[in-house]
Coordinates of C-alpha atoms in Angstrom, one line a residue:
X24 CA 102.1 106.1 66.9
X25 CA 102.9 102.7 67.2
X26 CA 106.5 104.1 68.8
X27 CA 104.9 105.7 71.4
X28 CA 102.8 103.0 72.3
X29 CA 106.1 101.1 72.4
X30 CA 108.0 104.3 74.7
X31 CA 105.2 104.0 76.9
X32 CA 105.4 100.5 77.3
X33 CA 108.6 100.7 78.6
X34 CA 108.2 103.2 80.6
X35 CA 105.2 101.6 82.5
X36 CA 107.6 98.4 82.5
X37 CA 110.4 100.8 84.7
X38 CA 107.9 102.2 87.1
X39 CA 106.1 98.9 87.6
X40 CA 109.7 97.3 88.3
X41 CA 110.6 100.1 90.3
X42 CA 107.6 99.7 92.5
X43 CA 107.7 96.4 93.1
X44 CA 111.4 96.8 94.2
X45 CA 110.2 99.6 96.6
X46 CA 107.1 97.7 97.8
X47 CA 109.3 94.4 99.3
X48 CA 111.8 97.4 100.4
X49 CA 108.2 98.6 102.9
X50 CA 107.4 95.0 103.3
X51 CA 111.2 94.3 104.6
X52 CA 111.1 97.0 107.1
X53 CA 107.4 96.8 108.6
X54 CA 106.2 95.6 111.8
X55 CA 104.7 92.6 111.6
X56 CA 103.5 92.8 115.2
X57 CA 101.7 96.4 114.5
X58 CA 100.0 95.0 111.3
X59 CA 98.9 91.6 113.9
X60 CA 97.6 94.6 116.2
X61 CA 96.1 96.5 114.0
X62 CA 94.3 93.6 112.4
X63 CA 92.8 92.9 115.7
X64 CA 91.6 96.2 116.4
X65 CA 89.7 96.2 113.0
X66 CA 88.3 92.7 113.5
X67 CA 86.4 93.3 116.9
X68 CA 85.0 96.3 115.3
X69 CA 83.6 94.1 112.3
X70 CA 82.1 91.4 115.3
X71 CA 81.1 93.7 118.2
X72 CA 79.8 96.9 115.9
X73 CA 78.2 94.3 113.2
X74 CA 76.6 92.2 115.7
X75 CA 75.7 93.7 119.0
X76 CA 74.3 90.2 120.3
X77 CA 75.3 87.7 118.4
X78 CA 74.7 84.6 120.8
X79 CA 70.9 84.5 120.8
X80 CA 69.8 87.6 118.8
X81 CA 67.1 87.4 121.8
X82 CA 63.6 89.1 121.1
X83 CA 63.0 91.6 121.2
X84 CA 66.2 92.4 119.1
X85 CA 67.7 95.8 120.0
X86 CA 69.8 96.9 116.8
X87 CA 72.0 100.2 118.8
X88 CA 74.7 100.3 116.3
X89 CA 73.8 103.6 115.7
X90 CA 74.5 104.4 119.0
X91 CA 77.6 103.0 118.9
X92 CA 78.2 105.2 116.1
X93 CA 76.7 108.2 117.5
X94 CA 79.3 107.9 120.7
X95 CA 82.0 107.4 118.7
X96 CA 81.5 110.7 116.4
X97 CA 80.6 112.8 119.7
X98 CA 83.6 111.6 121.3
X99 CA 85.9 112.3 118.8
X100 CA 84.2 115.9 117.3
X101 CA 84.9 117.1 120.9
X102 CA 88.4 115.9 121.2
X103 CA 88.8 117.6 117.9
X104 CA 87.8 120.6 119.7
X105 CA 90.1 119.7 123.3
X106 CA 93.2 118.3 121.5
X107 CA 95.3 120.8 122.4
X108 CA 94.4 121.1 125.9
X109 CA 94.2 117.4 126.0
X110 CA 96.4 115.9 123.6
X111 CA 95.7 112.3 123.0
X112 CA 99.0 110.4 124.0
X113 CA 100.1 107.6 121.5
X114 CA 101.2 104.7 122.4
X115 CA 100.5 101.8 125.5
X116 CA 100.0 104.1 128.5
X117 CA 97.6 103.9 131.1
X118 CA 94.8 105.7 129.1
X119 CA 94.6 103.5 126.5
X120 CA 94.8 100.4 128.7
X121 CA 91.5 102.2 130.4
X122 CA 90.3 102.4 127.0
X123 CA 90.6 99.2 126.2
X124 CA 89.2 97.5 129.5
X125 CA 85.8 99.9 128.8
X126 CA 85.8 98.4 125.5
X127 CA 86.6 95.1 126.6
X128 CA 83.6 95.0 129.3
X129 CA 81.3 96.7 127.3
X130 CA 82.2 94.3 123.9
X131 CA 81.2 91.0 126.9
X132 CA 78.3 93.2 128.4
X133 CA 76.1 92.8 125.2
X134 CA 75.6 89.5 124.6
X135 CA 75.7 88.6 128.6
X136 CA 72.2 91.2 128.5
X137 CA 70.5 88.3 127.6
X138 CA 71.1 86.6 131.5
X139 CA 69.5 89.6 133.0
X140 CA 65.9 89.5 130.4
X141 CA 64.9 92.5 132.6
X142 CA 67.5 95.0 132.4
X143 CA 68.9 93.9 128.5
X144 CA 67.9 96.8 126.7
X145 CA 69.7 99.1 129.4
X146 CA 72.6 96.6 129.3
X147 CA 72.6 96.7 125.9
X148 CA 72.7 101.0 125.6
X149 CA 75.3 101.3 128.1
X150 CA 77.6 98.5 126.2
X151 CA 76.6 100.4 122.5
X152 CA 77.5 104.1 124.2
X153 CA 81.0 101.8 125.8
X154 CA 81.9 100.3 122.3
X155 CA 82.3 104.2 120.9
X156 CA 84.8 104.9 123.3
X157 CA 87.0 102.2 121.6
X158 CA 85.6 102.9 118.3
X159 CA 86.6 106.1 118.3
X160 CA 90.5 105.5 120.2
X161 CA 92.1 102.8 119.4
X162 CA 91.9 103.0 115.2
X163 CA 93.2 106.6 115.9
X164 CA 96.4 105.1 117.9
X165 CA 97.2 102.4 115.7
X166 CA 97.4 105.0 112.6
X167 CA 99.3 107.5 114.5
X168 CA 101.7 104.4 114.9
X169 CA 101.4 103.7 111.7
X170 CA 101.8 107.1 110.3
X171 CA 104.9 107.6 112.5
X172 CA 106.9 104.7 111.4
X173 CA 106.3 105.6 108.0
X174 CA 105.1 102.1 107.5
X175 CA 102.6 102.2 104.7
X176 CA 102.5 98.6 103.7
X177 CA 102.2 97.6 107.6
X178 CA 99.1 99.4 107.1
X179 CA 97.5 97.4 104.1
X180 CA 99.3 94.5 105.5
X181 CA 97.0 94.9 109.1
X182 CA 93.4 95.5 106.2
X183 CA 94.4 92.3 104.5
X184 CA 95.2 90.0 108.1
X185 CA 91.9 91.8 109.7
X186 CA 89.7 89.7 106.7
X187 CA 91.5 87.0 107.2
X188 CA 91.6 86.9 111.3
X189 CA 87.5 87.2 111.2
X190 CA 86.9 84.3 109.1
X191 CA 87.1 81.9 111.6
X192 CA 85.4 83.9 113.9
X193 CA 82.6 85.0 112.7
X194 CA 82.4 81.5 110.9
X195 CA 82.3 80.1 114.5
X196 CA 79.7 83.0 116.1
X197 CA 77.6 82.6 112.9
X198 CA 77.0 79.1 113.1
X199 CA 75.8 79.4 116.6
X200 CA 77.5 76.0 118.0
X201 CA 78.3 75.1 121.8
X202 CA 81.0 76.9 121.6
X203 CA 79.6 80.3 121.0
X204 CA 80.4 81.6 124.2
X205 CA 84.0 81.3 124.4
X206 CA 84.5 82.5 121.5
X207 CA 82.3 85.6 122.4
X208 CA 84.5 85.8 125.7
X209 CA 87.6 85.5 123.4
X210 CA 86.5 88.8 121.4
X211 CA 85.9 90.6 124.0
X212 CA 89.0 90.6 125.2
X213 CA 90.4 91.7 121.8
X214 CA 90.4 95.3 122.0
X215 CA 92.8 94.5 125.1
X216 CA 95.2 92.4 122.7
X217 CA 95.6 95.2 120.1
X218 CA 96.6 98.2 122.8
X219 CA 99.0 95.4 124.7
X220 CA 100.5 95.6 120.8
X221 CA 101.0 99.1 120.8
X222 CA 104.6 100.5 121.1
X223 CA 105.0 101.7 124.9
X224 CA 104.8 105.7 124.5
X225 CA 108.0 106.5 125.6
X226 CA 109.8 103.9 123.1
X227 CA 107.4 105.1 120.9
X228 CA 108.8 108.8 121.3
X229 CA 112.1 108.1 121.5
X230 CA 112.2 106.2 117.9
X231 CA 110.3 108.5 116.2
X232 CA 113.3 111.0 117.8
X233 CA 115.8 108.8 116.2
X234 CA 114.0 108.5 113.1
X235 CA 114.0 112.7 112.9
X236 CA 110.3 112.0 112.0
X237 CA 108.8 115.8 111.9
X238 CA 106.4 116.5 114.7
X239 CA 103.6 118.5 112.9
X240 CA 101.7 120.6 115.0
X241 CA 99.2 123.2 112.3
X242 CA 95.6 122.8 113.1
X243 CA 92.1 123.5 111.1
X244 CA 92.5 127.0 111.8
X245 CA 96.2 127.8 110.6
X246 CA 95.8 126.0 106.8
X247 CA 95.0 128.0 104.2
X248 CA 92.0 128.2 102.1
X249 CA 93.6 125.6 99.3
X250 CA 94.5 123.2 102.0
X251 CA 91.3 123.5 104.0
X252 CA 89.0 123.0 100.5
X253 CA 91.0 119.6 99.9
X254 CA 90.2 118.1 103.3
X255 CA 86.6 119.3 103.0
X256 CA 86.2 117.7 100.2
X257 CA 87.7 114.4 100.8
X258 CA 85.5 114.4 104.2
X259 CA 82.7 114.8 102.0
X260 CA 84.0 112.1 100.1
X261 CA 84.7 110.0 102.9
X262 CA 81.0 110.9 104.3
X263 CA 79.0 109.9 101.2
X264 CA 80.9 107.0 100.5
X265 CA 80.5 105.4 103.5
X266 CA 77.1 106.4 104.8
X267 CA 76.0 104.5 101.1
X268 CA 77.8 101.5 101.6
X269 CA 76.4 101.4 105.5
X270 CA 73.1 102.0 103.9
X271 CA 73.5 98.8 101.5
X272 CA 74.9 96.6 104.5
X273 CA 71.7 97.5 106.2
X274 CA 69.2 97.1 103.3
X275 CA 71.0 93.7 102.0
X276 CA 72.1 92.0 105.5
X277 CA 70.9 93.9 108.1
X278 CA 73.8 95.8 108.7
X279 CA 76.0 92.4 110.0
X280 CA 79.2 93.1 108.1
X281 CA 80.1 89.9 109.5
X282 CA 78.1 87.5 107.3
X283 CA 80.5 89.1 104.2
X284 CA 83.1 87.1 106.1
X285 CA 80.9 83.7 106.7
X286 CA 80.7 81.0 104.4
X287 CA 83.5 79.4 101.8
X288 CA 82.1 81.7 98.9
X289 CA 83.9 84.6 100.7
X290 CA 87.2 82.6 100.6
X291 CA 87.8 84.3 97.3
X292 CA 86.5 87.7 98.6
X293 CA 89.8 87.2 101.0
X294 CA 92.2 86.4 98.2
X295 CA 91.6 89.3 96.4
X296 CA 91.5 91.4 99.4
X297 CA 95.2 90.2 99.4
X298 CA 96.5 90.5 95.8
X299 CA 94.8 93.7 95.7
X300 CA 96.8 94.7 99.1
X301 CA 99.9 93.9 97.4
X302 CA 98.9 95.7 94.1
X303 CA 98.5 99.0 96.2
X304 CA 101.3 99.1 98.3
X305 CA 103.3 98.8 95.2
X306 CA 101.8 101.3 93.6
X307 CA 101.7 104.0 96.4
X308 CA 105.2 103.0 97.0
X309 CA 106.7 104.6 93.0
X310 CA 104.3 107.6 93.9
X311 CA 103.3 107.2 89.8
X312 CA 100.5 109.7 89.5
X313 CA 99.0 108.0 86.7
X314 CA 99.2 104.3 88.3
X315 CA 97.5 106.4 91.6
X316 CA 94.8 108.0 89.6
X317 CA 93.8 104.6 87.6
X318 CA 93.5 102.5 91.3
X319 CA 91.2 105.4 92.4
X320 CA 89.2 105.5 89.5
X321 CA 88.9 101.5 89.9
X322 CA 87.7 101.5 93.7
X323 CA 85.0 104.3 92.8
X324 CA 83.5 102.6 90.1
X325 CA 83.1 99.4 92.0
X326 CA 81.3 100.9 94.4
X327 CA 79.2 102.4 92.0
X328 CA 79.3 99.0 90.8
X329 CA 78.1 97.9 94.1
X330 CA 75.3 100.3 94.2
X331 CA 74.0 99.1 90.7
X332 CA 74.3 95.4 91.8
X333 CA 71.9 96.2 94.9
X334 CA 68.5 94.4 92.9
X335 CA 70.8 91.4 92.5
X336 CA 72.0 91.5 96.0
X337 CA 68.2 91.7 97.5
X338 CA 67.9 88.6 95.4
X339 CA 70.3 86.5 97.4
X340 CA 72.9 86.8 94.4
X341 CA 76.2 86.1 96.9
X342 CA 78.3 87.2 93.6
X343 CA 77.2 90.7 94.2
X344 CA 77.5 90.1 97.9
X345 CA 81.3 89.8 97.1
X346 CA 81.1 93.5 94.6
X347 CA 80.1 94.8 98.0
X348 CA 82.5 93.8 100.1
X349 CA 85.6 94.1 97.9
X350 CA 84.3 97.3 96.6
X351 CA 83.9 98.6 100.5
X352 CA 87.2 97.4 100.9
X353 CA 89.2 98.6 98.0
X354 CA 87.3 102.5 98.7
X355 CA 88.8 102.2 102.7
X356 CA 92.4 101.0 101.5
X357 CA 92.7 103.6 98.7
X358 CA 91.6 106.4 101.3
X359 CA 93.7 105.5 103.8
X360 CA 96.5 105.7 101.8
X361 CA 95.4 109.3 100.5
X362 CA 94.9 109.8 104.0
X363 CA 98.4 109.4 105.1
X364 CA 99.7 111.3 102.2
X365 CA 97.5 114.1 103.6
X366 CA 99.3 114.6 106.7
X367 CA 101.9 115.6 104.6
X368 CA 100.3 117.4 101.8
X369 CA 98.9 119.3 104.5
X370 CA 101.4 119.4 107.0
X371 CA 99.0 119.1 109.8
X372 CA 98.5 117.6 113.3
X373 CA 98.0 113.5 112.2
X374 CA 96.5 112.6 115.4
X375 CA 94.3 115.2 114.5
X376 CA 93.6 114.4 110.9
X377 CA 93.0 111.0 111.8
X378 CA 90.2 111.6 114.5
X379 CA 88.2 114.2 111.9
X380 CA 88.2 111.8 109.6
X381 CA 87.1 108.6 111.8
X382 CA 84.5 110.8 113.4
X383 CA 83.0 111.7 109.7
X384 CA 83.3 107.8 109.5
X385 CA 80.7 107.5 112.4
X386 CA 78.7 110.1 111.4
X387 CA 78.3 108.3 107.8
X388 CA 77.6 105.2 109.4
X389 CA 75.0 106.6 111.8
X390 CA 73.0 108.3 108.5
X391 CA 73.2 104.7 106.6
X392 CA 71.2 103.4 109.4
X393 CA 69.2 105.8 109.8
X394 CA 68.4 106.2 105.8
X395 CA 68.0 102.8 105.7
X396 CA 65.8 101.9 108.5
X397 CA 63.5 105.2 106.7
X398 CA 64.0 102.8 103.1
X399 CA 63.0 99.5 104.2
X400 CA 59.4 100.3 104.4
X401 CA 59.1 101.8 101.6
X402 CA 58.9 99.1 98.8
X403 CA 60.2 97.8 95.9
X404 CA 59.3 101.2 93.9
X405 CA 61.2 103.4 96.3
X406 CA 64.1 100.3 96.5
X407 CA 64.4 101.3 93.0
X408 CA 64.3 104.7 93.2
X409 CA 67.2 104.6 96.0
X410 CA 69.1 102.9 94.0
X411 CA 69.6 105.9 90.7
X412 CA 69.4 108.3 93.3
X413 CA 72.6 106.5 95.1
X414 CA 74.2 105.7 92.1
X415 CA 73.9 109.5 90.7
X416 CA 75.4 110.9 94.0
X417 CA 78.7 108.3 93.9
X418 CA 79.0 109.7 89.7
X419 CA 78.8 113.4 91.7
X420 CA 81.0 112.3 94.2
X421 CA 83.6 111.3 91.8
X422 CA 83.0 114.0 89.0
X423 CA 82.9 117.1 91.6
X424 CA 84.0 116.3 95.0
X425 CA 87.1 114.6 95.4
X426 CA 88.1 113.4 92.5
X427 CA 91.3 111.8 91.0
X428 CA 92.9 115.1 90.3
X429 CA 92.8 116.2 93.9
X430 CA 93.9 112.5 95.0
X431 CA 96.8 112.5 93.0
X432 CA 97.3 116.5 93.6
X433 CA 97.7 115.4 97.5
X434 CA 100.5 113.0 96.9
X435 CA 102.2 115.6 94.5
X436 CA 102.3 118.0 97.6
X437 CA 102.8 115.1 99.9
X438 CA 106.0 114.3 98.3
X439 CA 107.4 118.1 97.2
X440 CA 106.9 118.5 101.6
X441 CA 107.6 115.1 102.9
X442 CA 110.5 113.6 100.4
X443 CA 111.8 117.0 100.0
X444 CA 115.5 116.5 100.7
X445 CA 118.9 118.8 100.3
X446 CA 119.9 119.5 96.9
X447 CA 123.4 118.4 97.9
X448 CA 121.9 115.5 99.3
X449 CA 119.7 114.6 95.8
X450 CA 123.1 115.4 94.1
X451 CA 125.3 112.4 95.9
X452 CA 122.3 110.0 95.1
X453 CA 122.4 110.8 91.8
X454 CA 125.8 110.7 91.7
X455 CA 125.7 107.3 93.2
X456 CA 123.1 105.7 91.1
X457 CA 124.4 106.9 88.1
X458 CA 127.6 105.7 88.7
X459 CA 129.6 109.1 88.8
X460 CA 133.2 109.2 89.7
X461 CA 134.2 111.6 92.8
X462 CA 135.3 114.5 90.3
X463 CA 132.0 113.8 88.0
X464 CA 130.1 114.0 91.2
X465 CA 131.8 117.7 91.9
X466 CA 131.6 118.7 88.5
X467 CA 127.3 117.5 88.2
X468 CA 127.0 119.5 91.1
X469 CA 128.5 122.8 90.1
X470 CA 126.5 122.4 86.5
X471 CA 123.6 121.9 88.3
X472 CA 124.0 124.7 90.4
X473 CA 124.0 126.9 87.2
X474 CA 127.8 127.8 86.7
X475 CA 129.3 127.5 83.4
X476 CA 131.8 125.0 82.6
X477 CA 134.3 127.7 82.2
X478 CA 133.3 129.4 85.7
X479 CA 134.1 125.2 86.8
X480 CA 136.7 124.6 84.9
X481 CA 138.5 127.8 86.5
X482 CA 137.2 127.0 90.2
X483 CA 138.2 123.4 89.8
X484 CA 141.7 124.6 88.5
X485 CA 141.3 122.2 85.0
X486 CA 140.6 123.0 81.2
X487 CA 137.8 123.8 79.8
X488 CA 138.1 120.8 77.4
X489 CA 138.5 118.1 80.0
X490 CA 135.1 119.7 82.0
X491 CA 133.6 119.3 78.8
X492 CA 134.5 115.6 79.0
X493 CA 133.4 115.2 82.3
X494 CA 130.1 116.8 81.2
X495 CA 129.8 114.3 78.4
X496 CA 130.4 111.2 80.7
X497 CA 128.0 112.5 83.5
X498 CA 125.4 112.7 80.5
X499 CA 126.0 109.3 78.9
X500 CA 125.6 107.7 82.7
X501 CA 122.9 109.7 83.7
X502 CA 121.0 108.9 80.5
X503 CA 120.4 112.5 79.8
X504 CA 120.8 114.8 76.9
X505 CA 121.2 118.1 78.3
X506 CA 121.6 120.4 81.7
X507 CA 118.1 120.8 82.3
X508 CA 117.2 116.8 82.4
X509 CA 120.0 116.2 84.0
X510 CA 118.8 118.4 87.5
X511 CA 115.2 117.0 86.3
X512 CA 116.7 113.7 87.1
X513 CA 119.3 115.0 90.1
X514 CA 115.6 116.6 91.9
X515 CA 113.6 113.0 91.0
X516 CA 115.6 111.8 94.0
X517 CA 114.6 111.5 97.4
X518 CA 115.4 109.8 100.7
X519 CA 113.4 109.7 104.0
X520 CA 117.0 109.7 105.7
X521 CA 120.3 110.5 104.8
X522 CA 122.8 108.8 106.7
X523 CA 126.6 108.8 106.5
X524 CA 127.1 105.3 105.6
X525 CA 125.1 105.9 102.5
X526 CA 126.7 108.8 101.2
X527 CA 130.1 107.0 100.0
X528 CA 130.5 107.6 95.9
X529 CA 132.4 104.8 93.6
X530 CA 135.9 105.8 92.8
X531 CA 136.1 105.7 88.9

């Protein structure tokens, strides 16, 4: 027993090595300006959707996230709807510039509401409805970006800086000082900043042509009943996820998602959001099922740690404060990842993909408010009661809905259709990470195509003996004890592009 304690050891050791080599590989190659972009997208949706005035909080206070919310889902249900008619265009283009400006004037309009006491609450609507539109876009453009340049630790990367750009800021709009204003002015004009960081479209198209990155076009309608179960449920997931964290946020701070970012207590809240950054991204990047399956586990049981910890929370613990937050944020990186793998798995439309799924976003977010403005009235009993009742459906959630089986099925499928590659293409990286002379090379090919070694010995116009001894060296560098582990081992490999320059074997 002890032995296999011992084997398995090592072989976490290996995969754990192996993933950290492939994690600075994706951190080597990323853009650092997307992940900058990105980040600034996400933090102007944490200060305008978290706090719709936050210079004066004037009475009497008009809380319209949920109409922010609402906007968002409606706009992007009905491009779900259009897309093919209207395709969204990714990249900076004139549309999202327009976008952006709406964004832009309606991120300055809220908090200006307050000069015109008269017509704020109208103000203040038509600058909630104008923060959907960029809601809904611009996340959707930077993914597609993302998702395009296959650059999955760019992604984390841009969830890690967005924590650490709205520190400061919503340190400074917090603490209400002469300064407020700018620094209101300055946010508004971030949406603006993240699209002027976007890849222009046509240099956007033309590397993803050079990069042979396939184009996939299948919708909701043309996946089959397997494929459309799994994105129902992880919706589902997605929805009751959320909508219970929004529902905490609203019950514990009034929905400002801001104040997690206020104060030096959250300092710590903004280290781990980086460590565990780095700990995903290596373990997404070895695609070990088991490592993939124990981080998903993790990030659902701190939320339901996070819906236990709510009585603490309501008592000003800020310890619990933290379980919130870095339980919100562990759930939204581990589901983005699964996420991009489901493009994949599924072989669908991303563009597509991503707007469902940041439209079930808004629609969870609109039913946390909602629940919770119904919950604050209600007591300490009914607090209580909230709380098993929450707690029971994130244990359903995770037993029945989406669970780790179908997360780490989606990466299984993600790989077998995205990381597919040629078998004569798996064979000369095999052949050239094992160490295989040219002739070893031929002769593990023709094995592993199912020929005997007398049927290679005669093509290859040798003895049968000295295949035999070609078959014993390919073996012994391989690490393998028979045919059948040795293709296991020739199909374990997999490139995202072969290129010419890579395909040169060592001479023995």
């Amino acid at each position: 027993m002890r032995g296999d304690e011992a084997v398995s050891a090592q072989d976490g050791a290996r995969l754990m090595e192996r993933g950290v080599a492939l994690a600075k590989e994706e951190f080597s190659k990323l853009s650092w300006l997307h992940a900058i972009g990105f980040a600034i997208c996400q933090s102007w949706t944490v200060l305008c959707f978290a706090l719709p005035d936050p210079v004066t909080y004037a009475d009497p206070f008009l809380d319209l996230r949920w109409v922010s919310a609402a906007a968002t889902c409606a706009l992007l249900v009905l491009f779900c709807f259009v897309h093919r008619r209207m395709p969204l265009r990714v990249g900076r283009n004139a549309t999202m510039v327009a976008i952006a400006a709406a964004a832009c004037v309606s991120s300055a309009l809220g908090p200006a509401s307050v000069l015109f006491p008269d017509a704020s609450a109208l103000l203040l609507t038509i600058a909630a409805a104008g923060l959907g539109a960029g809601f809904a876009f611009l996340p959707v453009a930077w993914l597609a970006v993302f998702w395009a340049r296959r650059e999955w630790a760019g992604l984390i990367a841009s969830l890690v800086l967005a924590a650490v750009l709205t520190y400061p800021l919503a340190n400074t709009v917090l603490a209400g000082q002469q300064g407020t204003w700018a620094i209101v002015a300055a946010c508004s004009l971030l949406p603006l900043a993240s699209v002027l960081m976007l890849p222009r479209s046509d240099v956007f198209d033309a590397a993803r042509a050079r990069a042979a990155v396939p184009e996939q076009r299948r919708g909701f309608r043309e996946l089959d009943r397997s494929d459309r179960d799994v994105l129902i449920r992880f919706c589902l997931c997605l929805f009751f996820v959320v909508a219970i964290i929004e529902l905490c946020r609203n019950v514990l701070l009034g929905g400002a998602q801001a104040m997690f970012f206020a104060g030096a207590g959250n300092l710590a809240g903004i280290l781990l959001r980086c460590v565990f950054g780095v700990w995903l991204v290596v373990v997404f990047a070895q695609r070990s099922m088991r490592f993939v399956s124990a981080v998903y586990r993790a990030s659902f049981l701190l939320v339901l740690a996070v819906v236990l910890a709510i009585p603490f929370i309501i008592e000003g613990n800020w310890t619990a404060h933290v379980v919130l937050d870095m339980g919100a944020f562990c759930f939204e990186a581990v589901m983005m990842m699964v996420l991009f793998e489901m493009v994949s798995a599924l072989a669908i439309d991303g563009v597509l993909l991503f707007a469902l799924t940041r439209a079930v976003w808004a629609g969870a977010v609109v039913t946390g408010i909602v629940v919770s403005g119904v919950g604050l009235g209600l007591g300490d009993t009914w607090t209580s009661f909230g709380v098993a009742v929450m707690g029971m459906a994130c244990a359903f959630v995770f037993a029945f809905v989406f669970t780790d089986a179908h997360c780490t099925g989606v990466l299984a499928k993600s790989c077998r259709r995205m990381h597919a590659t040629p078998f004569k293409d798996q064979c000369w990286l095999a052949a050239a990470g094992s160490g295989l002379s040219e002739r070893e090379a031929e002769v593990m090919a023709m094995v592993a195509k199912g020929r005997s070694s007398q049927r290679v010995a005669d093509d290859l116009g040798v003895s049968l003996s000295t295949v035999n001894s070609h078959i014993y060296h390919i073996y012994r560098k391989m690490g393998v004890h028979s045919r059948q582990e040795m293709i296991d081992r020739i199909e374990s490999y997999a490139v995202s592009a072969t290129t010419p320059e890579n395909r040169s074997i060592p001479r023995a």
